[in-house]
């Protein structure tokens, strides 16, 4: 009986935490997943050897179970020479000893001199040329894997770059005011850190020692906004919204295990506990655009610098 009481208490506490995450949303358990009334999903993305491609010629889009991408972005990311014949409406890729030639609107391609049938075709949309991602990647010798949780296409290696590979050490002085009154957050063993590393919030995924931030996106129930963070690491995650001059707002995640080694944590933008701190009657007016940086707290994970993610939603 005593064990049942303890279990029930834990269930009640868990449900209360969930209910506080986004006020007005239905309460759900981790087994059920997130509230179905919440909208917002990770953006379709393509990663080559663990790095997200930023396409200049338009965004990738799904079509009949396939992903179409701008012709140059994927070719250049794969290290291929790219040639486009606008008159003949042909796209050609050459990588090592492999070659692919596509004709816009045709489901026949020439791969290494042989005609190969495809189940989709390259096409022009509003002056932009798109090609079938999987067909091009695999025929240039790269493996392709679909990540349903992340809404991602992995091409080649899935090794995620370390923060030291994608950022430079900066002097911490311009960032100290973000920790005003909370100096312990920019210290290790009571000593001030001298450096900062700033990660572009759009440049995920990135490895931060014990924590890997996979992706960040916005969600809403129509009245209340929040963000979701897909990550690898501890099953609990805390984020701090930094505005500057010591305006720091803490949020603890409602976490759902995705069953693939990653978690998704959901954080509210507006949270009623703010009313009990120095924000007073203004706490409801807090908006995501007010945030300059995200700071993720990971215990027992010392580093040579503070690690800030620029807000990609400003």
Tab-separated table of C-alpha atoms in Angstrom:
chain	number	residue	atom	x	y	z
A	1	UNK	CA	0.000	0.000	0.000
A	2	UNK	CA	2.837	2.382	0.909
A	3	UNK	CA	4.493	1.725	-2.463
A	4	UNK	CA	1.210	2.493	-4.266
A	5	UNK	CA	0.920	5.828	-2.421
A	6	UNK	CA	4.459	6.808	-3.472
A	7	UNK	CA	3.714	5.922	-7.101
A	8	UNK	CA	0.487	7.938	-7.033
A	9	UNK	CA	2.315	10.943	-5.553
A	10	UNK	CA	4.900	10.776	-8.313
A	11	UNK	CA	2.135	10.618	-10.930
A	12	UNK	CA	0.382	13.660	-9.466
A	13	UNK	CA	3.616	15.666	-9.373
A	14	UNK	CA	4.398	14.716	-12.983
A	15	UNK	CA	0.942	15.760	-14.162
A	16	UNK	CA	1.219	19.094	-12.350
A	17	UNK	CA	4.542	19.805	-14.020
A	18	UNK	CA	3.038	19.063	-17.432
A	19	UNK	CA	0.027	21.257	-16.731
A	20	UNK	CA	2.296	24.195	-15.897
A	21	UNK	CA	4.340	23.917	-19.043
A	22	UNK	CA	1.933	25.622	-21.426
A	23	UNK	CA	-1.058	27.064	-19.561
A	24	UNK	CA	-4.386	26.110	-21.084
A	25	UNK	CA	-3.124	22.945	-22.767
A	26	UNK	CA	-4.478	19.528	-21.960
A	27	UNK	CA	-2.497	17.444	-19.495
A	28	UNK	CA	-0.813	14.378	-20.992
A	29	UNK	CA	1.585	11.735	-19.801
A	30	UNK	CA	4.930	10.916	-21.368
A	31	UNK	CA	3.503	7.602	-22.546
A	32	UNK	CA	0.879	9.435	-24.575
A	33	UNK	CA	3.340	11.961	-25.959
A	34	UNK	CA	2.619	15.643	-26.437
A	35	UNK	CA	-0.774	17.270	-26.591
A	36	UNK	CA	-2.262	16.733	-30.055
A	37	UNK	CA	-3.710	20.254	-30.092
A	38	UNK	CA	-0.225	21.763	-30.225
A	39	UNK	CA	0.978	22.626	-33.723
A	40	UNK	CA	4.515	23.139	-34.938
A	41	UNK	CA	7.062	20.658	-36.242
A	42	UNK	CA	10.760	20.602	-37.049
A	43	UNK	CA	11.611	22.023	-40.448
A	44	UNK	CA	12.476	19.533	-43.183
A	45	UNK	CA	16.265	19.534	-43.391
A	46	UNK	CA	19.117	17.760	-45.154
A	47	UNK	CA	22.345	16.913	-43.333
A	48	UNK	CA	25.539	15.859	-45.082
A	49	UNK	CA	28.066	14.185	-42.776
A	50	UNK	CA	26.275	15.594	-39.731
A	51	UNK	CA	26.085	19.204	-40.944
A	52	UNK	CA	22.865	20.881	-42.017
A	53	UNK	CA	22.826	22.261	-45.556
A	54	UNK	CA	21.657	25.847	-45.938
A	55	UNK	CA	20.115	25.936	-49.413
A	56	UNK	CA	20.323	29.195	-51.337
A	57	UNK	CA	17.956	28.226	-54.140
A	58	UNK	CA	14.842	27.519	-52.082
A	59	UNK	CA	13.902	25.063	-49.341
A	60	UNK	CA	13.706	21.273	-49.756
A	61	UNK	CA	10.179	19.901	-49.990
A	62	UNK	CA	8.514	16.459	-49.889
A	63	UNK	CA	6.799	15.047	-52.955
A	64	UNK	CA	5.161	11.617	-53.122
A	65	UNK	CA	7.388	10.177	-50.431
A	66	UNK	CA	10.537	11.727	-51.890
A	67	UNK	CA	12.466	14.887	-51.081
A	68	UNK	CA	13.283	17.438	-53.767
A	69	UNK	CA	16.184	19.849	-53.217
A	70	UNK	CA	17.778	22.766	-55.095
A	71	UNK	CA	20.239	21.376	-57.627
A	72	UNK	CA	23.426	23.154	-56.549
A	73	UNK	CA	23.208	22.927	-52.754
A	74	UNK	CA	23.211	19.152	-52.589
A	75	UNK	CA	25.802	18.716	-55.325
A	76	UNK	CA	28.271	21.109	-53.748
A	77	UNK	CA	27.722	19.601	-50.274
A	78	UNK	CA	28.548	16.173	-51.711
A	79	UNK	CA	31.717	17.491	-53.310
A	80	UNK	CA	30.457	17.062	-56.860
A	81	UNK	CA	30.980	19.266	-59.888
A	82	UNK	CA	27.633	20.705	-60.956
A	83	UNK	CA	26.730	21.765	-64.475
A	84	UNK	CA	23.372	23.126	-65.568
A	85	UNK	CA	22.361	23.511	-69.210
A	86	UNK	CA	19.413	25.905	-69.222
A	87	UNK	CA	18.819	25.483	-72.965
A	88	UNK	CA	18.754	21.693	-72.913
A	89	UNK	CA	17.221	21.683	-69.405
A	90	UNK	CA	19.818	19.223	-68.159
A	91	UNK	CA	21.626	18.885	-64.819
A	92	UNK	CA	24.913	17.014	-64.591
A	93	UNK	CA	26.848	15.887	-61.517
A	94	UNK	CA	30.374	14.464	-61.499
A	95	UNK	CA	32.035	13.116	-58.354
A	96	UNK	CA	35.169	10.992	-58.499
A	97	UNK	CA	34.427	8.549	-61.329
A	98	UNK	CA	30.641	8.758	-60.993
A	99	UNK	CA	28.359	10.866	-63.173
A	100	UNK	CA	24.626	11.581	-63.275
A	101	UNK	CA	22.697	13.449	-65.948
A	102	UNK	CA	19.092	14.495	-65.344
A	103	UNK	CA	16.661	16.101	-67.743
A	104	UNK	CA	13.978	18.338	-66.277
A	105	UNK	CA	10.562	16.681	-66.419
A	106	UNK	CA	11.966	13.255	-67.343
A	107	UNK	CA	11.981	10.124	-65.185
A	108	UNK	CA	14.965	8.762	-67.061
A	109	UNK	CA	18.517	9.572	-65.961
A	110	UNK	CA	21.905	8.652	-67.341
A	111	UNK	CA	24.097	7.202	-64.596
A	112	UNK	CA	27.693	6.387	-65.544
A	113	UNK	CA	26.611	6.207	-69.179
A	114	UNK	CA	23.600	3.936	-68.596
A	115	UNK	CA	19.912	4.858	-68.751
A	116	UNK	CA	18.214	4.440	-65.366
A	117	UNK	CA	14.518	4.917	-64.597
A	118	UNK	CA	13.463	7.008	-61.596
A	119	UNK	CA	10.153	7.198	-59.726
A	120	UNK	CA	10.257	10.995	-59.772
A	121	UNK	CA	11.841	13.707	-61.912
A	122	UNK	CA	13.905	16.866	-61.671
A	123	UNK	CA	11.760	19.942	-62.220
A	124	UNK	CA	11.701	23.705	-62.443
A	125	UNK	CA	9.522	25.595	-59.945
A	126	UNK	CA	9.260	29.383	-60.148
A	127	UNK	CA	12.588	29.623	-61.903
A	128	UNK	CA	14.350	27.269	-59.469
A	129	UNK	CA	15.555	23.784	-60.401
A	130	UNK	CA	14.966	20.931	-57.963
A	131	UNK	CA	16.316	17.372	-58.106
A	132	UNK	CA	15.403	14.124	-56.283
A	133	UNK	CA	17.703	14.002	-53.257
A	134	UNK	CA	17.954	10.249	-52.642
A	135	UNK	CA	18.561	9.377	-56.287
A	136	UNK	CA	21.350	11.918	-56.689
A	137	UNK	CA	23.005	11.133	-53.339
A	138	UNK	CA	22.984	7.351	-53.651
A	139	UNK	CA	24.230	7.414	-57.238
A	140	UNK	CA	27.103	9.641	-56.143
A	141	UNK	CA	28.072	6.960	-53.613
A	142	UNK	CA	26.485	8.285	-50.408
A	143	UNK	CA	24.173	6.477	-47.989
A	144	UNK	CA	20.801	8.097	-47.291
A	145	UNK	CA	18.673	7.650	-44.164
A	146	UNK	CA	15.325	9.195	-43.276
A	147	UNK	CA	14.917	10.465	-39.701
A	148	UNK	CA	11.169	10.574	-39.022
A	149	UNK	CA	11.521	12.122	-35.559
A	150	UNK	CA	13.667	15.021	-36.743
A	151	UNK	CA	12.057	15.395	-40.190
A	152	UNK	CA	15.611	15.115	-41.488
A	153	UNK	CA	17.458	13.356	-44.266
A	154	UNK	CA	20.893	12.109	-43.183
A	155	UNK	CA	23.404	11.712	-46.010
A	156	UNK	CA	26.714	9.986	-45.309
A	157	UNK	CA	28.068	10.043	-41.758
A	158	UNK	CA	25.759	10.841	-38.851
A	159	UNK	CA	28.586	12.070	-36.644
A	160	UNK	CA	27.557	15.447	-35.229
A	161	UNK	CA	30.194	18.199	-35.113
A	162	UNK	CA	31.575	19.298	-31.760
A	163	UNK	CA	31.036	22.877	-30.619
A	164	UNK	CA	34.767	23.508	-31.035
A	165	UNK	CA	34.435	22.719	-34.771
A	166	UNK	CA	31.677	25.236	-35.465
A	167	UNK	CA	32.540	28.133	-33.111
A	168	UNK	CA	35.506	30.243	-32.073
A	169	UNK	CA	36.448	31.267	-28.553
A	170	UNK	CA	35.406	34.857	-27.817
A	171	UNK	CA	36.150	37.205	-24.950
A	172	UNK	CA	33.403	36.757	-22.367
A	173	UNK	CA	33.263	40.445	-21.412
A	174	UNK	CA	30.502	41.467	-23.901
A	175	UNK	CA	28.329	38.658	-22.514
A	176	UNK	CA	28.845	39.082	-18.774
A	177	UNK	CA	25.821	41.356	-18.342
A	178	UNK	CA	23.579	38.454	-19.382
A	179	UNK	CA	24.573	36.722	-16.137
A	180	UNK	CA	24.301	39.793	-13.887
A	181	UNK	CA	23.159	38.589	-10.474
A	182	UNK	CA	23.614	34.967	-11.570
A	183	UNK	CA	27.400	34.968	-11.909
A	184	UNK	CA	27.631	31.333	-10.820
A	185	UNK	CA	26.232	30.360	-14.228
A	186	UNK	CA	29.374	31.700	-15.915
A	187	UNK	CA	31.770	30.101	-13.456
A	188	UNK	CA	33.477	26.743	-12.983
A	189	UNK	CA	34.418	25.748	-9.444
A	190	UNK	CA	33.718	29.321	-8.323
A	191	UNK	CA	36.087	30.863	-10.864
A	192	UNK	CA	34.924	33.140	-13.659
A	193	UNK	CA	35.235	31.799	-17.185
A	194	UNK	CA	37.167	34.041	-19.561
A	195	UNK	CA	35.619	32.907	-22.844
A	196	UNK	CA	32.311	32.428	-24.620
A	197	UNK	CA	31.201	30.301	-27.535
A	198	UNK	CA	28.141	31.461	-29.478
A	199	UNK	CA	26.270	28.970	-31.655
A	200	UNK	CA	23.930	30.057	-34.421
A	201	UNK	CA	20.495	28.804	-33.343
A	202	UNK	CA	19.843	27.720	-36.944
A	203	UNK	CA	23.082	25.728	-37.163
A	204	UNK	CA	22.098	22.679	-35.140
A	205	UNK	CA	22.926	19.863	-34.552
A	206	UNK	CA	25.947	20.472	-32.340
A	207	UNK	CA	27.664	18.448	-29.630
A	208	UNK	CA	28.258	20.096	-26.244
A	209	UNK	CA	30.158	17.421	-24.356
A	210	UNK	CA	27.422	15.500	-22.478
A	211	UNK	CA	24.607	17.292	-24.300
A	212	UNK	CA	23.820	17.281	-28.015
A	213	UNK	CA	21.317	19.851	-29.257
A	214	UNK	CA	19.727	18.354	-32.356
A	215	UNK	CA	17.099	20.929	-33.297
A	216	UNK	CA	14.964	23.789	-31.946
A	217	UNK	CA	11.534	24.815	-33.249
A	218	UNK	CA	8.424	26.716	-32.184
A	219	UNK	CA	5.059	25.270	-31.177
A	220	UNK	CA	1.725	26.802	-30.210
A	221	UNK	CA	-1.764	25.835	-29.105
A	222	UNK	CA	-3.156	29.009	-30.694
A	223	UNK	CA	-2.966	31.003	-27.462
A	224	UNK	CA	0.332	30.038	-25.856
A	225	UNK	CA	3.685	29.713	-27.586
A	226	UNK	CA	6.520	27.422	-26.685
A	227	UNK	CA	9.629	25.847	-28.097
A	228	UNK	CA	10.667	22.252	-28.447
A	229	UNK	CA	14.230	21.026	-28.342
A	230	UNK	CA	15.305	17.641	-29.611
A	231	UNK	CA	18.463	16.492	-27.872
A	232	UNK	CA	20.646	13.645	-26.715
A	233	UNK	CA	21.939	13.501	-23.176
A	234	UNK	CA	20.303	13.582	-19.739
A	235	UNK	CA	16.594	12.771	-19.517
A	236	UNK	CA	15.980	16.172	-17.890
A	237	UNK	CA	16.768	19.508	-19.464
A	238	UNK	CA	16.702	23.100	-18.227
A	239	UNK	CA	16.882	26.155	-20.466
A	240	UNK	CA	17.460	29.792	-19.529
A	241	UNK	CA	16.142	32.634	-21.683
A	242	UNK	CA	18.634	35.511	-21.587
A	243	UNK	CA	17.670	39.091	-22.391
A	244	UNK	CA	20.577	40.928	-20.806
A	245	UNK	CA	21.275	42.841	-17.590
A	246	UNK	CA	20.378	39.851	-15.477
A	247	UNK	CA	16.930	39.222	-16.979
A	248	UNK	CA	17.111	35.433	-16.920
A	249	UNK	CA	14.032	33.235	-17.110
A	250	UNK	CA	14.343	29.588	-16.254
A	251	UNK	CA	12.232	26.879	-17.862
A	252	UNK	CA	12.274	23.155	-17.059
A	253	UNK	CA	11.206	20.845	-19.840
A	254	UNK	CA	8.343	18.431	-20.112
A	255	UNK	CA	10.319	15.623	-21.757
A	256	UNK	CA	9.212	12.775	-24.018
A	257	UNK	CA	11.605	9.927	-24.842
A	258	UNK	CA	11.531	9.339	-28.608
A	259	UNK	CA	12.847	5.775	-28.340
A	260	UNK	CA	15.740	6.435	-30.738
A	261	UNK	CA	18.292	7.737	-28.255
A	262	UNK	CA	16.883	11.258	-28.376
A	263	UNK	CA	14.434	13.238	-26.255
A	264	UNK	CA	12.168	16.151	-27.058
A	265	UNK	CA	11.790	18.762	-24.351
A	266	UNK	CA	8.938	21.272	-24.430
A	267	UNK	CA	9.379	24.703	-22.839
A	268	UNK	CA	6.796	27.493	-22.401
A	269	UNK	CA	7.676	31.037	-23.386
A	270	UNK	CA	5.373	32.581	-20.759
A	271	UNK	CA	5.361	30.874	-17.376
A	272	UNK	CA	3.362	31.857	-14.271
A	273	UNK	CA	6.275	31.327	-11.817
A	274	UNK	CA	7.810	34.481	-13.350
A	275	UNK	CA	5.124	36.418	-11.484
A	276	UNK	CA	6.760	35.450	-8.188
A	277	UNK	CA	10.111	36.942	-9.158
A	278	UNK	CA	11.129	40.467	-10.132
A	279	UNK	CA	9.034	40.526	-13.323
A	280	UNK	CA	5.807	41.224	-11.425
A	281	UNK	CA	2.759	42.238	-13.430
A	282	UNK	CA	4.754	42.306	-16.662
A	283	UNK	CA	5.418	38.582	-16.772
A	284	UNK	CA	2.606	37.844	-19.257
A	285	UNK	CA	4.060	40.229	-21.842
A	286	UNK	CA	7.232	38.201	-22.299
A	287	UNK	CA	7.676	37.113	-25.955
A	288	UNK	CA	10.145	34.894	-27.730
A	289	UNK	CA	11.489	37.890	-29.668
A	290	UNK	CA	12.618	39.378	-26.338
A	291	UNK	CA	15.157	36.584	-25.957
A	292	UNK	CA	18.691	37.138	-27.221
A	293	UNK	CA	20.247	33.828	-26.247
A	294	UNK	CA	19.319	30.362	-25.021
A	295	UNK	CA	21.513	28.807	-22.339
A	296	UNK	CA	21.238	25.084	-21.543
A	297	UNK	CA	22.263	23.989	-18.094
A	298	UNK	CA	23.983	20.639	-17.771
A	299	UNK	CA	25.303	19.669	-14.344
A	300	UNK	CA	28.782	18.142	-13.979
A	301	UNK	CA	29.724	19.283	-17.469
A	302	UNK	CA	32.530	21.858	-17.052
A	303	UNK	CA	33.823	23.631	-20.126
A	304	UNK	CA	36.330	26.293	-21.163
A	305	UNK	CA	33.571	28.802	-21.928
A	306	UNK	CA	29.935	29.733	-21.555
A	307	UNK	CA	27.865	28.281	-24.398
A	308	UNK	CA	25.120	30.433	-25.868
A	309	UNK	CA	22.671	29.716	-28.664
A	310	UNK	CA	21.518	32.786	-30.552
A	311	UNK	CA	17.726	33.001	-30.749
A	312	UNK	CA	16.690	31.864	-34.264
A	313	UNK	CA	13.137	33.223	-33.810
A	314	UNK	CA	13.888	36.961	-33.408
